[in-house]
């Protein structure tokens, strides 16, 4: 089966009880047993639920793997993967990453005795230098959030010892554009809240692997900790995932057009999008991904005030956290998604107060371009009259 066929058919058998073509929402916490211990494989819904199971099979199949475990959020999936480790273990982390992941590592898991080293993973020598005997996990986001930096997954896999695991947060690229397991990673994590759900109406996460032993450990944590999605959320996510390919093609087409439009403007200082030949890792993007995705960041020229005015001055780009829905969103990472990273650390990583991030939706691109054109024009006038001030 090819990608879209798997999205629509993997895990989606007609319901054995009724023949319902669409997997039903099994809104039940428990299952009646015929005799003590005798049942149809379902005993309690924290442990297993048919709707969730169908979603797990569907998403595993999209990553070319056998095993998926669904969670109540992307962070819960991330925490379950980190749950493979024990106190004293060391993790090498890419330094440009989702703010909530940084918060989980720095403010929760570090207290439990895990150690983290943040490195610019575009630099393989720096990664090599960060590896210790206690290193058990590499945590990678590629493309990264919000600077769209890439990590060469295959090159990193060549550095891996067999007792080490590479986990890739594939939320930005989605399995439609990037298949980390085929590049040498052992685990893929998604916030399914984003492109996989695709409609900004449900929060969820998933951890996927082709390794049966790793899967057993993640499943154990899923049941032992219990951060599972309810059946209705699992069902919404599964419905969204069926159209992933269609949506991703449109997201990427619109994002490419907007990146080129912004890049050509003199009042835009920088554009970060892997699909632009000016992106420092454009060649890697072409090799590692089959498309460049729907996320881009840019810095309008002028004071930070202009970026803030633009963020709330557009018609179709709603000012909101999150990403990956059919509607376009804009955010100011320094004050929103990445606000939990200390200011000095943020600056060091290149997340300036002028930076804006777009989640480009699948509206008609001419409307999105008109919106940005008008917003840039309006704020250009404003930035002339407002004296620059530090934010
Ligand atoms: C949103 C996001 C997460 C966290 O997922 P939640 O579903 O919000 O818990 C993790 N990684 C990336 C790249 C994200 O965008």
Coordinates of N, CA, C and O in Angstrom, one line a residue, residues 247-349:
X247 N -3.7 17.5 2.4 CA -3.4 18.7 3.1 C -2.0 19.2 3.0 O -1.7 20.3 2.8
X248 N -1.1 18.2 3.2 CA 0.4 18.6 3.3 C 0.8 19.1 1.9 O 1.7 20.0 1.9
X249 N 0.3 18.6 0.8 CA 0.7 19.1 -0.5 C 0.3 20.6 -0.6 O 1.0 21.4 -1.1
X250 N -0.9 20.9 -0.1 CA -1.4 22.3 -0.2 C -0.6 23.2 0.8 O -0.3 24.3 0.4
X251 N -0.4 22.7 2.0 CA 0.4 23.5 3.0 C 1.7 23.9 2.4 O 2.2 25.0 2.5
X252 N 2.4 22.9 1.8 CA 3.8 23.1 1.3 C 3.7 24.1 0.1 O 4.6 24.9 -0.1
X253 N 2.7 23.9 -0.8 CA 2.6 24.8 -2.0 C 2.4 26.2 -1.6 O 3.1 27.1 -2.0
X254 N 1.5 26.4 -0.6 CA 1.2 27.8 -0.1 C 2.5 28.4 0.6 O 2.8 29.5 0.4
X255 N 3.1 27.5 1.4 CA 4.3 28.0 2.2 C 5.4 28.4 1.3 O 6.1 29.4 1.5
X256 N 5.6 27.6 0.2 CA 6.7 28.0 -0.7 C 6.4 29.3 -1.4 O 7.3 30.2 -1.5
X257 N 5.1 29.5 -1.8 CA 4.8 30.8 -2.4 C 5.0 32.0 -1.5 O 5.5 33.0 -1.9
X258 N 4.6 31.8 -0.2 CA 4.7 32.9 0.7 C 6.2 33.1 1.1 O 6.6 34.3 1.2
X259 N 7.0 32.1 1.2 CA 8.4 32.2 1.5 C 9.1 33.0 0.4 O 9.9 33.9 0.6
X260 N 8.7 32.7 -0.9 CA 9.3 33.4 -2.0 C 8.9 34.9 -2.0 O 9.7 35.8 -2.3
X261 N 7.6 35.1 -1.7 CA 7.1 36.5 -1.7 C 7.9 37.3 -0.6 O 8.3 38.4 -0.9
X262 N 8.0 36.7 0.6 CA 8.7 37.4 1.7 C 10.1 37.7 1.4 O 10.7 38.7 1.6
X263 N 10.8 36.6 0.8 CA 12.2 36.7 0.5 C 12.5 37.8 -0.5 O 13.6 38.4 -0.4
X264 N 11.6 38.1 -1.4 CA 11.8 39.1 -2.4 C 11.5 40.5 -1.9 O 11.8 41.5 -2.6
X265 N 11.0 40.6 -0.7 CA 10.7 42.0 -0.2 C 11.8 42.6 0.5 O 12.5 42.0 1.3
X266 N 12.0 43.9 0.2 CA 13.1 44.6 0.9 C 12.8 44.9 2.3 O 13.8 45.2 3.1
X267 N 11.5 44.9 2.7 CA 11.2 45.2 4.1 C 11.1 44.0 5.0 O 10.5 44.0 6.0
X268 N 11.7 42.9 4.4 CA 11.7 41.7 5.2 C 13.2 41.3 5.4 O 13.9 41.1 4.4
X269 N 13.7 41.2 6.6 CA 15.1 41.1 6.8 C 15.6 39.6 6.6 O 16.6 39.4 6.0
X270 N 14.8 38.7 7.1 CA 15.2 37.3 7.0 C 14.0 36.4 6.8 O 12.9 36.6 7.4
X271 N 14.2 35.3 6.1 CA 13.1 34.3 5.9 C 13.8 32.9 6.2 O 14.8 32.6 5.6
X272 N 13.1 32.1 7.0 CA 13.6 30.8 7.3 C 12.6 29.8 6.7 O 11.5 29.6 7.3
X273 N 13.0 29.1 5.6 CA 12.1 28.1 5.0 C 13.0 27.1 4.3 O 13.8 27.6 3.4
X274 N 13.0 25.9 4.6 CA 13.9 24.9 3.9 C 13.7 24.8 2.4 O 14.6 24.3 1.7
X275 N 12.6 25.3 1.9 CA 12.3 25.2 0.5 C 12.9 26.3 -0.3 O 12.9 26.3 -1.5
X276 N 13.6 27.3 0.4 CA 14.2 28.4 -0.3 C 15.7 28.0 -0.6 O 16.4 27.5 0.3
X277 N 16.2 28.2 -1.8 CA 17.6 27.9 -2.1 C 18.5 28.6 -1.2 O 19.7 28.2 -0.9
X278 N 18.1 29.8 -0.6 CA 19.0 30.5 0.3 C 19.0 29.9 1.7 O 19.9 30.3 2.5
X279 N 18.2 28.9 2.0 CA 18.3 28.2 3.3 C 19.6 27.5 3.4 O 19.9 26.7 2.4
X280 N 20.4 27.7 4.5 CA 21.7 27.1 4.5 C 21.7 25.5 4.4 O 22.7 25.0 4.0
X281 N 20.6 24.9 4.6 CA 20.5 23.4 4.5 C 19.5 23.0 3.4 O 19.0 21.9 3.5
X282 N 19.4 23.8 2.4 CA 18.4 23.4 1.4 C 18.8 22.1 0.7 O 17.9 21.3 0.4
X283 N 20.1 21.9 0.5 CA 20.5 20.6 -0.1 C 20.1 19.4 0.7 O 19.6 18.4 0.2
X284 N 20.3 19.5 2.1 CA 20.0 18.4 3.0 C 18.4 18.3 3.0 O 17.9 17.1 3.0
X285 N 17.7 19.4 2.9 CA 16.2 19.3 2.9 C 15.8 18.5 1.7 O 14.9 17.6 1.8
X286 N 16.4 18.7 0.6 CA 16.0 18.0 -0.7 C 16.3 16.5 -0.6 O 15.6 15.7 -1.1
X287 N 17.4 16.2 0.1 CA 17.8 14.8 0.3 C 17.0 14.1 1.3 O 16.6 12.9 1.1
X288 N 16.7 14.8 2.4 CA 16.1 14.1 3.6 C 14.6 14.1 3.6 O 13.9 13.3 4.2
X289 N 14.0 15.1 2.9 CA 12.6 15.3 2.9 C 12.0 15.2 1.5 O 12.7 15.6 0.6
X290 N 10.8 14.9 1.4 CA 10.2 14.8 0.0 C 9.4 16.1 -0.2 O 8.7 16.2 -1.3
X291 N 9.3 17.0 0.7 CA 8.7 18.3 0.6 C 9.1 19.1 1.8 O 9.7 18.6 2.7
X292 N 8.8 20.4 1.7 CA 9.4 21.3 2.7 C 8.5 21.8 3.8 O 8.8 22.5 4.7
X293 N 7.2 21.3 3.8 CA 6.3 21.6 4.9 C 5.6 22.9 4.8 O 5.8 23.7 3.9
X294 N 4.8 23.2 5.8 CA 4.0 24.4 5.8 C 4.4 25.4 6.9 O 3.6 26.4 7.1
X295 N 5.5 25.3 7.5 CA 6.0 26.2 8.5 C 7.1 27.1 8.0 O 8.0 26.6 7.4
X296 N 7.0 28.4 8.3 CA 8.1 29.3 8.0 C 8.2 30.4 9.0 O 7.2 30.7 9.7
X297 N 9.4 30.9 9.2 CA 9.5 32.1 10.1 C 10.2 33.2 9.3 O 10.9 33.0 8.3
X298 N 10.0 34.4 9.8 CA 10.6 35.5 9.2 C 10.7 36.7 10.1 O 10.0 36.8 11.1
X299 N 11.7 37.6 9.8 CA 11.8 38.8 10.6 C 11.5 40.0 9.7 O 12.3 40.3 8.7
X300 N 10.4 40.7 9.9 CA 10.2 42.0 9.2 C 11.3 43.0 9.5 O 11.8 43.0 10.7
X301 N 11.8 43.8 8.6 CA 12.7 44.8 8.9 C 12.1 45.8 9.8 O 10.9 46.0 9.9
X302 N 12.9 46.5 10.6 CA 12.4 47.5 11.5 C 12.4 47.0 12.9 O 12.9 46.0 13.2
X303 N 11.8 47.8 13.8 CA 11.8 47.5 15.2 C 10.9 46.3 15.6 O 10.1 46.0 14.8
X304 N 11.2 45.8 16.8 CA 10.4 44.6 17.3 C 8.9 45.0 17.3 O 8.0 44.2 17.1
X305 N 8.6 46.3 17.6 CA 7.3 46.8 17.6 C 6.5 46.5 16.3 O 5.3 46.2 16.3
X306 N 7.2 46.6 15.2 CA 6.6 46.3 13.9 C 6.1 44.8 13.8 O 5.0 44.5 13.4
X307 N 7.0 43.9 14.3 CA 6.7 42.5 14.3 C 5.4 42.3 15.2 O 4.5 41.5 14.8
X308 N 5.4 42.9 16.3 CA 4.2 42.8 17.2 C 3.0 43.3 16.6 O 1.9 42.7 16.7
X309 N 3.1 44.4 15.9 CA 1.9 45.0 15.2 C 1.4 44.1 14.1 O 0.2 43.9 13.9
X310 N 2.4 43.6 13.4 CA 2.0 42.7 12.3 C 1.3 41.4 12.8 O 0.3 40.9 12.2
X311 N 1.8 40.9 13.9 CA 1.3 39.7 14.5 C -0.2 39.8 14.7 O -1.0 38.8 14.6
X312 N -0.7 41.0 15.2 CA -2.1 41.1 15.5 C -2.8 41.9 14.4 O -4.0 42.2 14.6
X313 N -2.2 42.2 13.3 CA -2.8 43.0 12.3 C -3.2 42.3 11.0 O -3.6 43.0 10.0
X314 N -3.3 41.0 11.0 CA -3.6 40.3 9.8 C -5.1 39.8 9.8 O -5.6 39.6 10.9
X315 N -5.6 39.5 8.6 CA -7.0 39.2 8.5 C -7.2 37.7 8.6 O -8.1 37.2 9.3
X316 N -6.4 36.9 7.9 CA -6.6 35.5 7.8 C -5.6 34.7 8.7 O -5.9 33.6 9.0
X317 N -4.5 35.3 9.0 CA -3.6 34.6 9.9 C -4.0 35.0 11.4 O -3.7 36.1 11.9
X318 N -4.6 34.0 12.1 CA -5.0 34.3 13.4 C -3.8 34.3 14.3 O -2.9 33.5 14.1
X319 N -3.8 35.2 15.3 CA -2.7 35.2 16.3 C -2.9 34.2 17.3 O -3.8 34.3 18.1
X320 N -2.2 33.1 17.2 CA -2.4 31.9 18.1 C -1.2 31.0 18.2 O -0.4 30.9 17.2
X321 N -1.1 30.3 19.3 CA -0.1 29.3 19.4 C -0.6 28.1 18.6 O -1.7 28.1 18.1
X322 N 0.2 27.1 18.5 CA -0.1 25.9 17.8 C 0.1 26.1 16.3 O 0.5 27.1 15.8
X323 N -0.1 25.0 15.5 CA 0.2 25.0 14.1 C -0.4 23.8 13.5 O -1.0 22.9 14.1
X324 N -0.4 23.7 12.1 CA -0.7 22.5 11.4 C -2.2 22.3 11.1 O -2.6 21.3 10.6
X325 N -3.0 23.3 11.4 CA -4.4 23.2 11.1 C -4.6 23.7 9.7 O -3.8 24.4 9.1
X326 N -5.8 23.5 9.1 CA -6.1 24.0 7.8 C -6.1 25.5 7.7 O -6.0 26.1 6.6
X327 N -6.3 26.2 8.9 CA -6.3 27.7 8.8 C -4.9 28.2 9.2 O -4.2 27.6 9.9
X328 N -4.6 29.4 8.6 CA -3.3 30.0 8.8 C -3.2 30.7 10.2 O -4.2 31.3 10.7
X329 N -2.1 30.5 10.8 CA -1.8 31.1 12.1 C -0.5 31.9 12.1 O 0.4 31.6 11.3
X330 N -0.4 32.9 12.9 CA 0.8 33.6 13.1 C 1.2 33.6 14.6 O 0.2 33.7 15.4
X331 N 2.4 33.6 15.0 CA 2.8 33.7 16.4 C 4.1 34.4 16.5 O 4.9 34.5 15.6
X332 N 4.3 34.9 17.7 CA 5.5 35.6 18.1 C 6.3 34.7 19.1 O 5.9 34.7 20.3
X333 N 7.2 33.9 18.6 CA 7.8 32.9 19.5 C 8.3 33.4 20.8 O 8.1 32.8 21.8
X334 N 9.1 34.5 20.7 CA 9.7 35.0 22.0 C 8.7 35.2 23.1 O 9.0 35.1 24.3
X335 N 7.5 35.7 22.7 CA 6.6 36.0 23.8 C 5.5 34.9 23.9 O 4.7 35.0 24.8
X336 N 5.4 34.0 23.0 CA 4.4 33.0 23.0 C 4.9 31.6 23.2 O 5.2 31.2 24.3
X337 N 5.1 30.9 22.1 CA 5.5 29.4 22.2 C 6.8 29.2 23.0 O 7.1 28.2 23.6
X338 N 7.8 30.2 22.9 CA 9.1 30.0 23.5 C 9.3 30.9 24.7 O 10.4 31.2 25.1
X339 N 8.2 31.4 25.2 CA 8.3 32.3 26.4 C 8.9 31.7 27.6 O 9.4 32.4 28.5
X340 N 8.8 30.3 27.7 CA 9.4 29.7 28.9 C 10.9 29.5 28.8 O 11.5 29.0 29.8
X341 N 11.5 29.9 27.7 CA 13.0 29.8 27.6 C 13.5 31.2 28.1 O 13.1 32.2 27.6
X342 N 14.5 31.2 29.0 CA 15.0 32.4 29.5 C 15.5 33.3 28.4 O 16.0 32.8 27.4
X343 N 15.3 34.7 28.5 CA 15.6 35.6 27.4 C 17.0 35.5 26.9 O 17.2 35.4 25.6
X344 N 18.0 35.3 27.7 CA 19.4 35.2 27.3 C 19.6 34.0 26.4 O 20.2 34.0 25.4
X345 N 19.0 32.9 26.9 CA 19.1 31.6 26.2 C 18.4 31.7 24.8 O 18.9 31.2 23.8
X346 N 17.3 32.4 24.8 CA 16.5 32.6 23.6 C 17.4 33.3 22.6 O 17.5 33.0 21.4
X347 N 18.0 34.4 23.0 CA 18.8 35.3 22.1 C 20.0 34.5 21.5 O 20.3 34.5 20.4
X348 N 20.6 33.7 22.5 CA 21.7 32.9 22.0 C 21.3 31.9 20.9 O 22.1 31.6 20.0
X349 N 20.1 31.4 21.0 CA 19.6 30.5 20.0 C 19.1 31.2 18.7 O 18.7 30.5 17.8

